[in-house]
Short mmCIF file of C-alpha atoms in Angstrom, two decimals:
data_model
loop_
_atom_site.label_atom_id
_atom_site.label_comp_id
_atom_site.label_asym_id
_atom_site.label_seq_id
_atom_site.Cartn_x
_atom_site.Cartn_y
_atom_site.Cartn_z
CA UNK M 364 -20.78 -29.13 -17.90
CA UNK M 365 -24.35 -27.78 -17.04
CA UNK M 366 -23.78 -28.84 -13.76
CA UNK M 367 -20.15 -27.64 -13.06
CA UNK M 368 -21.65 -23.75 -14.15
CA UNK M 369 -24.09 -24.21 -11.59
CA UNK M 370 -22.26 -25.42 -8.96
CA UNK M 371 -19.46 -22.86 -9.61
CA UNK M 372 -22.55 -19.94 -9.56
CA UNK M 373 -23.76 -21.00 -6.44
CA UNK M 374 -20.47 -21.27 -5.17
CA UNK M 375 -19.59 -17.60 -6.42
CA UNK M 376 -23.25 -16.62 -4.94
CA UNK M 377 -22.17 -17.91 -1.61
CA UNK M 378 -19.06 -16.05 -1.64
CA UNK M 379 -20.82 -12.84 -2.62
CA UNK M 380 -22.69 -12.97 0.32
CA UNK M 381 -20.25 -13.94 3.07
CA UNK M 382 -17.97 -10.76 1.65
CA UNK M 383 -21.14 -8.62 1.98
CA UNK M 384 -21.91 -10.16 5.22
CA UNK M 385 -17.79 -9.97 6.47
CA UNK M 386 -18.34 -5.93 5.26
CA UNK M 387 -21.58 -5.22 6.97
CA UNK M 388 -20.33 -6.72 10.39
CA UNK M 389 -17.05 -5.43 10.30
CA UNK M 390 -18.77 -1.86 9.49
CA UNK M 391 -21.73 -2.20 12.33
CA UNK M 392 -18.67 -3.17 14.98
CA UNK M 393 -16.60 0.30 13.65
CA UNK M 394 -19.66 2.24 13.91
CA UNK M 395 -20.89 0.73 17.08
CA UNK M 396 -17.05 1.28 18.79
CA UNK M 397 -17.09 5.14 17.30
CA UNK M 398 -20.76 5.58 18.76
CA UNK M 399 -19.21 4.42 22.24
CA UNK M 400 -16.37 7.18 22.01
CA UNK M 401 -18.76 10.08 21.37
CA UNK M 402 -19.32 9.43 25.50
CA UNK M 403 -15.32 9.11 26.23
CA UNK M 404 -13.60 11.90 27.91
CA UNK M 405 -9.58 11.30 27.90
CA UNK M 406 -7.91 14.22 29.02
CA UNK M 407 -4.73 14.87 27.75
CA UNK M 408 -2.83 14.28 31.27
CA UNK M 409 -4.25 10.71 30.37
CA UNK M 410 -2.78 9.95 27.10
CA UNK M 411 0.65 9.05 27.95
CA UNK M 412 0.47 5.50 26.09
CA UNK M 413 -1.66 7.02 23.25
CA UNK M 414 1.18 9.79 22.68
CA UNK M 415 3.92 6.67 22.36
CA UNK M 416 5.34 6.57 18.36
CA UNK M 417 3.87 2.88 18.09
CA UNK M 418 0.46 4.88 18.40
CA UNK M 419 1.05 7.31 16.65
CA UNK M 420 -0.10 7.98 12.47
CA UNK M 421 3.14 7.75 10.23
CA UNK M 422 5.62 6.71 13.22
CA UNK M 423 7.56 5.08 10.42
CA UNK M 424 7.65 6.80 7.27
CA UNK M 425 10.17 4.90 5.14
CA UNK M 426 8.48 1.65 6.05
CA UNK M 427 4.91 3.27 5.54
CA UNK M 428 5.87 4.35 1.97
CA UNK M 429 7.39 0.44 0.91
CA UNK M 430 4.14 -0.76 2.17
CA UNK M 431 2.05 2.06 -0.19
CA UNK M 432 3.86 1.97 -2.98
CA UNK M 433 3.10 -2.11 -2.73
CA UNK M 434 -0.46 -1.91 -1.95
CA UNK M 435 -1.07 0.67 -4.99
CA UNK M 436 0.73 -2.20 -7.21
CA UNK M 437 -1.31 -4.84 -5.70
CA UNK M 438 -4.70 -3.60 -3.77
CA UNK M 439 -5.10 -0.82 -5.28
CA UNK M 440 -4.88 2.27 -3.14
CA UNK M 441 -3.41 5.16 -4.45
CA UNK M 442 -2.34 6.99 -0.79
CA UNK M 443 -1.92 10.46 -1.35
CA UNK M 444 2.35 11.20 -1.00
CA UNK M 445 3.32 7.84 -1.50
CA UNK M 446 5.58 6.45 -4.41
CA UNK M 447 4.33 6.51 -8.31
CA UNK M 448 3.91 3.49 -10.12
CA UNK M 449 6.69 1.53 -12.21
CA UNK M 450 9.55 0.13 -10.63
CA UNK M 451 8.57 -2.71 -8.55
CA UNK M 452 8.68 -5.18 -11.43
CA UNK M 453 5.43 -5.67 -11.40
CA UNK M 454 3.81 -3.33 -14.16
CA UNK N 1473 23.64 10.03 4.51
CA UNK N 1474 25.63 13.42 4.52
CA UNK N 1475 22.56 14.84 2.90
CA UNK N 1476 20.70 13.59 6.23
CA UNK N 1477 23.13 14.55 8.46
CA UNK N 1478 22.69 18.44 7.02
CA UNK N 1479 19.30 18.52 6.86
CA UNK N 1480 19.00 17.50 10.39
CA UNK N 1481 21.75 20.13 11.02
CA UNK N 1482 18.91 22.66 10.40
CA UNK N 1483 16.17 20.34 12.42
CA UNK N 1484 14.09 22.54 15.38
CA UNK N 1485 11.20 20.88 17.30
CA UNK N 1486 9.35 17.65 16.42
CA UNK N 1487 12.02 16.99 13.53
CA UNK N 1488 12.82 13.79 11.95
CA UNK N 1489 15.30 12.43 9.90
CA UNK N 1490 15.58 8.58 8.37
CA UNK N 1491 17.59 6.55 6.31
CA UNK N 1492 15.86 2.65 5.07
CA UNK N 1493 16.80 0.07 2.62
CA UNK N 1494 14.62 -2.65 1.69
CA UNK N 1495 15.54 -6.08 -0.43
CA UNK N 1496 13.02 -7.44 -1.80
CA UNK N 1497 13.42 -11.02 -3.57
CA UNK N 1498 11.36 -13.71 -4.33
CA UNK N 1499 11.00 -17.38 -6.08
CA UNK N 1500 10.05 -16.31 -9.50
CA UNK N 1501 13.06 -14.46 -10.15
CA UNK N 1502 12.60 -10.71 -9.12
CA UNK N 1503 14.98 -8.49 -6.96
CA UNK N 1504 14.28 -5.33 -5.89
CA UNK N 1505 16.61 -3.08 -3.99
CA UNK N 1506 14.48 -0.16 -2.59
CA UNK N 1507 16.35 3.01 -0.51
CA UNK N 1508 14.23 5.52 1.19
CA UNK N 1509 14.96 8.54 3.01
CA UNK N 1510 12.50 11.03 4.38
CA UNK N 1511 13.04 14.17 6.55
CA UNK N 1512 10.39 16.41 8.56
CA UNK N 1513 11.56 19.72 9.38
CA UNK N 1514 9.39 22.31 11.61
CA UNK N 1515 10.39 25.45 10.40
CA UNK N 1516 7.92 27.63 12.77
CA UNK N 1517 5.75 26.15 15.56
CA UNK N 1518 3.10 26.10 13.15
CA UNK N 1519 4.47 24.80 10.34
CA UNK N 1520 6.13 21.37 9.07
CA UNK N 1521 8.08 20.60 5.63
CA UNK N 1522 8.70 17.47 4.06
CA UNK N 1523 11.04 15.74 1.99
CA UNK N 1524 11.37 11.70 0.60
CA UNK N 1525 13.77 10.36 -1.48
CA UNK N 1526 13.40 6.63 -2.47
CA UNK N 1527 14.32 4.36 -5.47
CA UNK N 1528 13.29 0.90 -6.64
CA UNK N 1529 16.40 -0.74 -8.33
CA UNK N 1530 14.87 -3.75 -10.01
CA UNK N 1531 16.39 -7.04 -11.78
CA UNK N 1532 13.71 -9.27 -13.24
CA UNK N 1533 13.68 -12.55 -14.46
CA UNK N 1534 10.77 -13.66 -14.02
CA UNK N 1535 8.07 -15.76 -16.12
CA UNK N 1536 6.53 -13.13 -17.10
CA UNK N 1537 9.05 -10.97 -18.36
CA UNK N 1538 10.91 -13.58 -20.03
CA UNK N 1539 7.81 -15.07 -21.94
CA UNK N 1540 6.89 -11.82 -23.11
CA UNK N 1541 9.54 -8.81 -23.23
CA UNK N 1542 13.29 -10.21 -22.28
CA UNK N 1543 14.27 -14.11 -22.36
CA UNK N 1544 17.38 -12.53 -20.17
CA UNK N 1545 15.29 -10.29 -18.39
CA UNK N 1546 15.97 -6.65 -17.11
CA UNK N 1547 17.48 -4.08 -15.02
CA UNK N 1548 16.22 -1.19 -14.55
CA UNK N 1549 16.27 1.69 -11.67
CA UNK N 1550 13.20 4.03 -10.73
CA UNK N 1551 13.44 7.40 -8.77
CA UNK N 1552 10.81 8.92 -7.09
CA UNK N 1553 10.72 12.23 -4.90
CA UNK N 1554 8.11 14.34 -2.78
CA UNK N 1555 7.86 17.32 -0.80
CA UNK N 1556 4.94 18.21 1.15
CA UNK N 1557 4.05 20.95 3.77
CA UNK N 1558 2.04 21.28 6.79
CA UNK N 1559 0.50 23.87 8.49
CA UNK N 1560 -1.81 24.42 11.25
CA UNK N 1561 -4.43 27.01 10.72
CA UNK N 1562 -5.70 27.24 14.02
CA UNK N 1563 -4.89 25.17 17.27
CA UNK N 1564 -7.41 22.20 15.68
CA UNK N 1565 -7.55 22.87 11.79
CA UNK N 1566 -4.65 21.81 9.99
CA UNK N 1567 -4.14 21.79 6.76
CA UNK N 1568 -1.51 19.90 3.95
CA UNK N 1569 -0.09 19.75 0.68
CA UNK N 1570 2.27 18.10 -0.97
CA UNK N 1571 3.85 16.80 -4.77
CA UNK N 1572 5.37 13.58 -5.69
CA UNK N 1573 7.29 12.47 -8.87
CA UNK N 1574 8.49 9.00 -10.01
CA UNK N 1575 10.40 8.31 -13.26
CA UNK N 1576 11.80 5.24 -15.03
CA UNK N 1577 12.36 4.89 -18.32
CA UNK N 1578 9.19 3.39 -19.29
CA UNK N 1579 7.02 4.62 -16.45
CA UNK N 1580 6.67 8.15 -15.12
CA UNK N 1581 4.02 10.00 -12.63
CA UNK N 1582 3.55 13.40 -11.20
CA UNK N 1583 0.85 13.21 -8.78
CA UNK N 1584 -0.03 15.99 -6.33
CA UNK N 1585 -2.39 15.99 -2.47
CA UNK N 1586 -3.90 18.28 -0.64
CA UNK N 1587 -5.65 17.82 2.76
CA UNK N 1588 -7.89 18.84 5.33
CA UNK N 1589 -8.11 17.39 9.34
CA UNK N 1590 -10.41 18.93 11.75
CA UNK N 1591 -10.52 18.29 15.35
CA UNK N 1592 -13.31 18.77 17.96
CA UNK N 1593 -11.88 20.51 21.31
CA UNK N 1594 -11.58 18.30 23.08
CA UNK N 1595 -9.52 16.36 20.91
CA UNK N 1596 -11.81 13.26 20.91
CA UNK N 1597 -12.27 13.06 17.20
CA UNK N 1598 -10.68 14.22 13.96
CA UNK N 1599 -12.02 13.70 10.96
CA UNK N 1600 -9.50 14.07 7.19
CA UNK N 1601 -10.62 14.86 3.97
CA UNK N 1602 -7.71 14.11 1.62
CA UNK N 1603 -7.37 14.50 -2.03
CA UNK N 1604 -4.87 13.27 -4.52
CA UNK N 1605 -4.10 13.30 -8.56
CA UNK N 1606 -1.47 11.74 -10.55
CA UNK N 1607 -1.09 12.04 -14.23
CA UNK N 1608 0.94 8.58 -15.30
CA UNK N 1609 2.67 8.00 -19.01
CA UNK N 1610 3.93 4.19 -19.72
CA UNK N 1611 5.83 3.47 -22.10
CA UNK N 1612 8.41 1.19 -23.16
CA UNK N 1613 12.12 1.52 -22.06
CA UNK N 1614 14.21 2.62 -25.30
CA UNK N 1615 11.20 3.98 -27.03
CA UNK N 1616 10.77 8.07 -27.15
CA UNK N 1617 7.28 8.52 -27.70
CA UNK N 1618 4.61 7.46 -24.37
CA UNK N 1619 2.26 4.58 -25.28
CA UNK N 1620 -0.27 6.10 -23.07
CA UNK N 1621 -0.92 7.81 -20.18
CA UNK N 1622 -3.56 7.57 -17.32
CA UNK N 1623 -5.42 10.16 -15.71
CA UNK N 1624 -5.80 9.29 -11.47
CA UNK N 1625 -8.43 10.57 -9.24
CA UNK N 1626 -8.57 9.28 -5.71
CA UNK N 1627 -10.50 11.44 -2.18
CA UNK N 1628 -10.44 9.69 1.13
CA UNK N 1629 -12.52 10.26 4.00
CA UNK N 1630 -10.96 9.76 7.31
CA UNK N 1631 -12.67 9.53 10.85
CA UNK N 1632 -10.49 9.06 14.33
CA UNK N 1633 -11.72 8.91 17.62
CA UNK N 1634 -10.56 8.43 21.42
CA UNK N 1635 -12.09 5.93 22.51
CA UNK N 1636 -10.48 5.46 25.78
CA UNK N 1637 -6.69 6.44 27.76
CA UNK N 1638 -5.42 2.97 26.12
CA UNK N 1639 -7.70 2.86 23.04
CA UNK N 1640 -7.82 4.58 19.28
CA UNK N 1641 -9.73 4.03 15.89
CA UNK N 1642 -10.29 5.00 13.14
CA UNK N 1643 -12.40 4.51 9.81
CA UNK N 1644 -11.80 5.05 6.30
CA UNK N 1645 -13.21 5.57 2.67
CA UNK N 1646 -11.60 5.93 -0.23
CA UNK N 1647 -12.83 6.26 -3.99
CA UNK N 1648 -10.35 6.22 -6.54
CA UNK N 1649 -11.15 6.84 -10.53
CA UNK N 1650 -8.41 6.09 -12.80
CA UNK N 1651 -9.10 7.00 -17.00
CA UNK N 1652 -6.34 5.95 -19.55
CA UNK N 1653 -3.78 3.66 -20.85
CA UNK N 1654 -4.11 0.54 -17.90
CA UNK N 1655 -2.71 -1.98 -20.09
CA UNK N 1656 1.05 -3.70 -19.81
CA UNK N 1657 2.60 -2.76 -23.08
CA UNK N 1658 5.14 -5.63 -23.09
CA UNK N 1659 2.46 -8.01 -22.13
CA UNK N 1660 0.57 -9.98 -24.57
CA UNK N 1661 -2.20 -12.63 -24.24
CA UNK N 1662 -2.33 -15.88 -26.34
CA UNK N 1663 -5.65 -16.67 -27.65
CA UNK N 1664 -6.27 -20.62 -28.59
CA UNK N 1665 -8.43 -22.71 -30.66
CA UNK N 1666 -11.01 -25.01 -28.93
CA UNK N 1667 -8.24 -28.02 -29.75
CA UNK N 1668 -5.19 -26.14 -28.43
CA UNK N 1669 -3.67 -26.18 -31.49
CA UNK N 1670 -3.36 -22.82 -33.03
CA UNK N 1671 -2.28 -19.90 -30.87
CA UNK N 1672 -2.18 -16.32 -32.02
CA UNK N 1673 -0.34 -13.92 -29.19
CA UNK N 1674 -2.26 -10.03 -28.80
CA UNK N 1675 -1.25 -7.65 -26.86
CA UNK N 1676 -3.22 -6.85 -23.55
CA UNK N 1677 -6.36 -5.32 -23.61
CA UNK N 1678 -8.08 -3.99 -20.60
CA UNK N 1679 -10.79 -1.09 -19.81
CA UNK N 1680 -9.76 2.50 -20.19
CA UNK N 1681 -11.51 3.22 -16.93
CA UNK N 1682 -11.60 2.07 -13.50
CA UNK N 1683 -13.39 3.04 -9.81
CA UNK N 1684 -12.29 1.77 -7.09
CA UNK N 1685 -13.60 1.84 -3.61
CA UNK N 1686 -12.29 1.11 -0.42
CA UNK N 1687 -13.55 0.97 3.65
CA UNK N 1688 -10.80 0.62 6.61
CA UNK N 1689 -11.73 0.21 9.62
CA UNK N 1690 -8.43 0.07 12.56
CA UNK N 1691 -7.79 -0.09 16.26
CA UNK N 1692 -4.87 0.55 18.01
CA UNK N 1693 -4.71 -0.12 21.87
CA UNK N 1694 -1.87 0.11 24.42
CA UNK N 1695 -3.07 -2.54 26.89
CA UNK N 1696 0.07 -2.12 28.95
CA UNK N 1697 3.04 0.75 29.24
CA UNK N 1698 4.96 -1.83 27.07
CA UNK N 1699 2.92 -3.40 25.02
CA UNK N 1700 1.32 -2.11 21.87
CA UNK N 1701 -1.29 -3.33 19.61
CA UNK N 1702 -2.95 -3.03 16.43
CA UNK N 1703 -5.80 -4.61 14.27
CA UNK N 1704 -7.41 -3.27 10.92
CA UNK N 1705 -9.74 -4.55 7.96
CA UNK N 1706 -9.68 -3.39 4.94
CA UNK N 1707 -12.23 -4.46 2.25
CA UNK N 1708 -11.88 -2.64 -1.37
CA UNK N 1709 -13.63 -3.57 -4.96
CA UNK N 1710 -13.85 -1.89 -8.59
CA UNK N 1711 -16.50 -1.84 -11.31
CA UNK N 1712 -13.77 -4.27 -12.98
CA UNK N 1713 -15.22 -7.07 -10.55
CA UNK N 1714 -12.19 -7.69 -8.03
CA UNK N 1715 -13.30 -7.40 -4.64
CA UNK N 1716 -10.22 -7.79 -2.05
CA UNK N 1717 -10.16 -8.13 2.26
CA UNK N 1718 -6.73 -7.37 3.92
CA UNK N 1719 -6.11 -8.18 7.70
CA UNK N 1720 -3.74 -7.14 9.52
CA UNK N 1721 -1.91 -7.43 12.86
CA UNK N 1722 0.96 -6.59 15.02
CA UNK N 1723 1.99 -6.56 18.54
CA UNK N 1724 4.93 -4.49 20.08
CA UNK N 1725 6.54 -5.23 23.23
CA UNK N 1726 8.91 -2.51 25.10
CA UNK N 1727 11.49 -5.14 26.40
CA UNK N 1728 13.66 -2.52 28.04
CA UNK N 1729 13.98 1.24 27.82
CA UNK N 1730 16.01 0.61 24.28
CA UNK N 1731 14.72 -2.42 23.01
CA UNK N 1732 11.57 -2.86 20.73
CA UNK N 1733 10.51 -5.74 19.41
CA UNK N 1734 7.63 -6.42 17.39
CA UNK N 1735 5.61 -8.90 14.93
CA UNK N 1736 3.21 -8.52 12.40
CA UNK N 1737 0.89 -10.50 9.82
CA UNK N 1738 -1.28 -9.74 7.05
CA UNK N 1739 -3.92 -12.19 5.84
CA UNK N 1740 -4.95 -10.74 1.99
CA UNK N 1741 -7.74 -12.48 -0.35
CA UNK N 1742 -8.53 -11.04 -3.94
CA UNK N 1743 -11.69 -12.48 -6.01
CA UNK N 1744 -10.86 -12.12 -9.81
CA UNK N 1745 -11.72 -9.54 -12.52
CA UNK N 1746 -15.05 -10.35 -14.38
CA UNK N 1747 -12.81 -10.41 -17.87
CA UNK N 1748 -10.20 -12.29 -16.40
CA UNK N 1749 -9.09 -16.23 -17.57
CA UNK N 1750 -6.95 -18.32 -17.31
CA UNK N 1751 -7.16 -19.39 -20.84
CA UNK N 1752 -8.84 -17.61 -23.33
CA UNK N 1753 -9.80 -20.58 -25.93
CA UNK N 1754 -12.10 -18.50 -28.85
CA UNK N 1755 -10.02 -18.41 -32.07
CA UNK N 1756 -10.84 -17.42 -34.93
CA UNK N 1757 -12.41 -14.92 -32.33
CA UNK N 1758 -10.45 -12.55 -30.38
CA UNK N 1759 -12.14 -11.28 -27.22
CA UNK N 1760 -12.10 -7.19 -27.23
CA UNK N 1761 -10.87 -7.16 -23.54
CA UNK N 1762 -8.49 -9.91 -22.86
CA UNK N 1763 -5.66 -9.87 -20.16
CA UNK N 1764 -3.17 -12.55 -18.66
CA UNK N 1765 -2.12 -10.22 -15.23
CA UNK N 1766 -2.38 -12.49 -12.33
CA UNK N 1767 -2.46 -9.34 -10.31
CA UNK N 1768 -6.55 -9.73 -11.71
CA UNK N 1769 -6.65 -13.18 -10.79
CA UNK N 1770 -8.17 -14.97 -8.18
CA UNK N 1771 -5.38 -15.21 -5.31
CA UNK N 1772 -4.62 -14.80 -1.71
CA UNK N 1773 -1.34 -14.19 0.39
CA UNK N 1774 -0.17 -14.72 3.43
CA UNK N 1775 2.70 -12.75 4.78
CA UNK N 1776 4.28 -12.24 8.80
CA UNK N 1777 7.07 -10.43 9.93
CA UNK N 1778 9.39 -9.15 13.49
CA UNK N 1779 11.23 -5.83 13.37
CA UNK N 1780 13.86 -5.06 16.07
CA UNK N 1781 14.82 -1.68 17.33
CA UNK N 1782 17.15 -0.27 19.35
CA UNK N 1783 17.31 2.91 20.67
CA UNK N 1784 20.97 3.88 20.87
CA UNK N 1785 20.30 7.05 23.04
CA UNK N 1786 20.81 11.30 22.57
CA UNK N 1787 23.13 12.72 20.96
CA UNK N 1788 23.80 16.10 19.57
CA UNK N 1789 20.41 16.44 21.15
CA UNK N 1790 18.92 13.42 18.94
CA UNK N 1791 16.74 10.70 19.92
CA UNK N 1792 18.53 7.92 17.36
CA UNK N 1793 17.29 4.57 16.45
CA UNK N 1794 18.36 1.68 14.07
CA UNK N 1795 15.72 -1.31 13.42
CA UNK N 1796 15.92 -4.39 11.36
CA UNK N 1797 13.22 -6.01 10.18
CA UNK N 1798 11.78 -9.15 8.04
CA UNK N 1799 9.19 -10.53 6.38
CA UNK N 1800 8.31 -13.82 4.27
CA UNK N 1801 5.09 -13.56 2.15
CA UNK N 1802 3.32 -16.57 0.97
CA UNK N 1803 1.05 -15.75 -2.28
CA UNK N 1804 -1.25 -18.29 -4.17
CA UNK N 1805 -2.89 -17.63 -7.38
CA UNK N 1806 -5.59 -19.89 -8.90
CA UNK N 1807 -6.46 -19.82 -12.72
CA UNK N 1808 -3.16 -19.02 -13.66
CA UNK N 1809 -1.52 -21.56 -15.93
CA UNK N 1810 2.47 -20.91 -14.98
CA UNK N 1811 2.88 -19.78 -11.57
CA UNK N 1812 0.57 -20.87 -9.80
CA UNK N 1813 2.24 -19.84 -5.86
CA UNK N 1814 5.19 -17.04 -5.20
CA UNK N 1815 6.96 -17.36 -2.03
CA UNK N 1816 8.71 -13.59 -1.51
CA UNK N 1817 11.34 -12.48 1.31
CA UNK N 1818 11.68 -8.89 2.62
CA UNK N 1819 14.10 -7.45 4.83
CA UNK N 1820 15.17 -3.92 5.77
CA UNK N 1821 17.77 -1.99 7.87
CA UNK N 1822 16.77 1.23 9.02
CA UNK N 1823 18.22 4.25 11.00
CA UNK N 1824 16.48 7.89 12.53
CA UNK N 1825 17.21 10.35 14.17
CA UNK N 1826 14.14 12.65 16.11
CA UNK N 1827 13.77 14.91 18.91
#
C-alpha cells in the first residue's frame, strides 16, 4: 500500500514537472517568435494571404460559438459573447 | 431564415449574415440539436452591430441522468441571445461591447463584455484587453424558486503580431473567478463503508469559489495562395487542482476558386480535481466536499474533423457560401466507475451570406 502511494506521488511529481516544463517551452517559443516580429515590416500591399477569411479572427462565427459554449462546459473558458451555460446536457 | 434574409436586406459594407445547425450525439445516450444564427451589420464606416441567435435542444439519457434525476431521461430546449457593438475610435483604437442571455428552465445567465484593442501604426501588433461578467441561477426544471446562483468574473489579455507576409500569432491570458452555487443539483454522490456494504447517497458538494487561469499561444500561416494553416496550445489550471493542455490543428486547402476543404484535430488532456474520487469509501463519515462529475476527473480526448465549402457565387451583390462539416471525438476518463470512454459524433450544415 506504502509503496503504491509512493509510486503514484512520484508518478504525479513527474507529471507536474513535464506540464511545467511543456508550459515554460511552449511560452519561451511564443515569446521568442513575438520578439522576432518586433523587426518585421509587412506592408499592407503584402498581406494579401493574411487578409484571406481562413486568417482572419472570427471567420466563422456560428462554428466559433459551438466550440465556446463547449469549451466553457468542459475547459473552462468563459469567452466573452459566447453562449451561457445549461443546455448541453452536461450540467 | 426570413429573419436572415431581412436583416441582410439592410446589410452595407463588411456585412455578414449566417445560418448553422449542429447535431451533436454520442454513445452514452445524449442528443443535442444546436441552431445558430448570427448577423454583423455596419451601420456607419465606423461602426459594427451584432446579433446571435442559437439554441441547444437536448434529449438525455444518459448514465448520469438516469442514475440520478430521470430513469427515462429528459428533454429539454435552451435559448440563448446576444447583441454586441463595435466601434472604432480612431483609425487604430477600437473599442466593443456587447450582452448575452441564455435561459432554460433550470439554468439561466445574463452575462455582459466590454473590450479594448489597440494597434501600433504600422499595424504590426495589436494588443486586447477584454472583460466579461455573467450572473448564473441553477435550478431545477419544475421548481420556482433558484437553488443558487453564481457570480462570474473573467479579463483576458490578448497580444497579436505580424510576423511575416505569410505568418500571424498571437498570445493569450485569461483569469477567470467564479463565486456561488457550482454544484449539480440533481447530482448526488454515494458514500460507502470500507466493506462496500452500506451506501448512503448526498447530494454534490463542491467549493463555492473557483480561479481559473489560462495561456494560448497560436500561429496561423498561409504557406501557399491555397493553403492555410493553423497551430495553437492552450494550457489552463484552477486553485481546484485540474490542470488541462489542448492542441489543436487544421489545414485548409483552396482546391478551386469555390471549393474549400479543410481538416482539423484537437488533442485535449485534463489532470483531476484535488477532491475528486472515484469512490469515496468513509462512512459513517461524510467528506464536506465530495463530487462524482467526471468533467473533474482525470481524462483526455481525442477528436478530428473535415469541413467542405462551397462558394456558390454573388448574388444580389452577396458573396454566399454553404459548408458541411464533421467531427468524431474520442474521450477517455480514468477513475470513473461507469463510463469509463465516450465516443461522440458532430456534424453541421451551414450557410452565409457576406460582401
Amino acid at each position: 500500500m506504502t509503496a503504491r502511494c509512493t509510486r503514484s506521488r512520484t508518478r504525479h511529481t513527474r507529471r507536474s514537472w513535464l506540464s511545467a516544463l511543456a508550459v515554460g517551452a511552449s511560452v519561451a517559443l511564443f515569446m521568442s517568435l513575438f520578439l522576432l516580429a518586433g523587426c518585421a515590416t509587412v506592408q499592407p500591399w503584402e498581406r494579401g494571404r493574411l487578409s484571406h477569411r481562413t486568417m482572419r479572427e472570427g471567420a466563422e462565427p456560428e462554428a466559433d460559438n459551438m466550440a465556446a459554449h463547449e469549451a466553457g462546459a468542459r475547459e473552462g473558458a468563459l469567452t466573452p459573447g459566447a453562449s451561457g451555460g445549461g443546455g448541453c446536457g452536461c450540467n | 431564415m426570413l429573419v436572415l434574409l431581412l436583416t441582410a436586406a439592410g446589410a452595407r459594407a463588411d456585412d455578414r449574415v449566417g445560418a448553422s445547425v449542429f447535431v451533436h450525439s454520442d454513445d452514452d445516450g445524449l442528443l443535442v440539436v444546436h441552431p445558430v444564427a448570427t448577423a454583423v451589420v455596419a451601420v456607419q464606416e465606423e461602426t459594427h452591430v451584432s446579433a446571435r441567435y442559437d439554441a441547444d435542444v437536448v434529449s438525455a439519457a444518459t448514465v448520469d441522468v438516469r442514475t440520478s434525476a430521470s430513469p427515462h431521461g429528459f428533454d429539454e430546449t435552451r435559448h440563448g441571445g446576444g447583441l454586441g457593438v463595435t466601434h472604432d475610435l480612431t483609425r487604430t483604437l477600437h473599442l466593443g461591447l456587447g450582452y448575452g442571455i441564455s435561459y432554460s428552465p433550470d439554468y439561466m445567465t445574463h452575462s455582459g463584455a466590454a473590450s479594448l484593442s489597440v494597434e501600433d501604426d504600422q499595424r504590426i501588433h495589436t494588443v486586447g484587453l477584454s472583460l466579461a461578467a455573467a450572473y448564473d441561477s441553477v435550478g431545477r426544471t419544475g421548481e420556482i424558486d433558484w437553488v443558487g446562483h453564481v457570480t462570474n468574473l473573467a479579463s483576458e489579455l490578448s497580444w497579436t503580431a505580424v510576423l511575416s507576409p505569410v505568418a500571424v500569432m498571437d498570445l493569450v491570458g485569461a483569469l477567470e473567478w467564479k463565486d456561488g452555487y457550482q454544484e449539480n443539483p440533481y447530482r448526488y454522490v454515494p458514500i460507502e463503508s470500507g466493506s462496500g456494504q452500506s451506501v448512503v447517497y448526498v447530494t454534490e458538494e463542491v467549493p463555492d469559489q473557483r480561479l481559473r487561469g489560462a495561456l494560448r499561444g497560436r500561429l496561423r500561416l498561409a504557406p501557399e495562395d491555397w493553403l492555410f494553416l493553423r497551430g495553437s496550445y492552450r494550457f489552463h489550471m484552477d486553485d481546484w487542482g485540474v490542470a488541462g493542455h489542448t492542441v489543436r490543428a487544421r489545414v485548409a486547402a483552396e482546391a478551386s476558386d469555390r471549393w474549400l476543404l479543410s481538416l482539423n484535430g484537437r488533442f485535449y488532456s485534463q489532470r483531476a480535481a484535488s477532491f475528486y474520487q472515484g469512490t469515496y469509501s468513509t462512512l459513517p463519515y461524510i467528506p464536506d466536499i465530495r463530487t462524482k462529475d467526471r468533467e473533474l476527473a482525470h481524462s483526455w480526448y481525442l477528436a478530428g474533423g473535415a469541413r467542405v465549402e462551397y462558394e456558390m457565387g454573388g448574388w444580389l451583390g452577396f458573396a454566399w457560401r454553404v459548408d458541411l462539416r464533421g467531427e468524431v471525438k474520442w474521450q477517455r476518463y480514468f477513475d470513473t466507475p461507469v463510463l469509463p470512454q465516450r465516443t461522440s459524433v458532430t456534424v453541421g450544415f451551414g450557410l452565409s451570406i457576406e460582401r
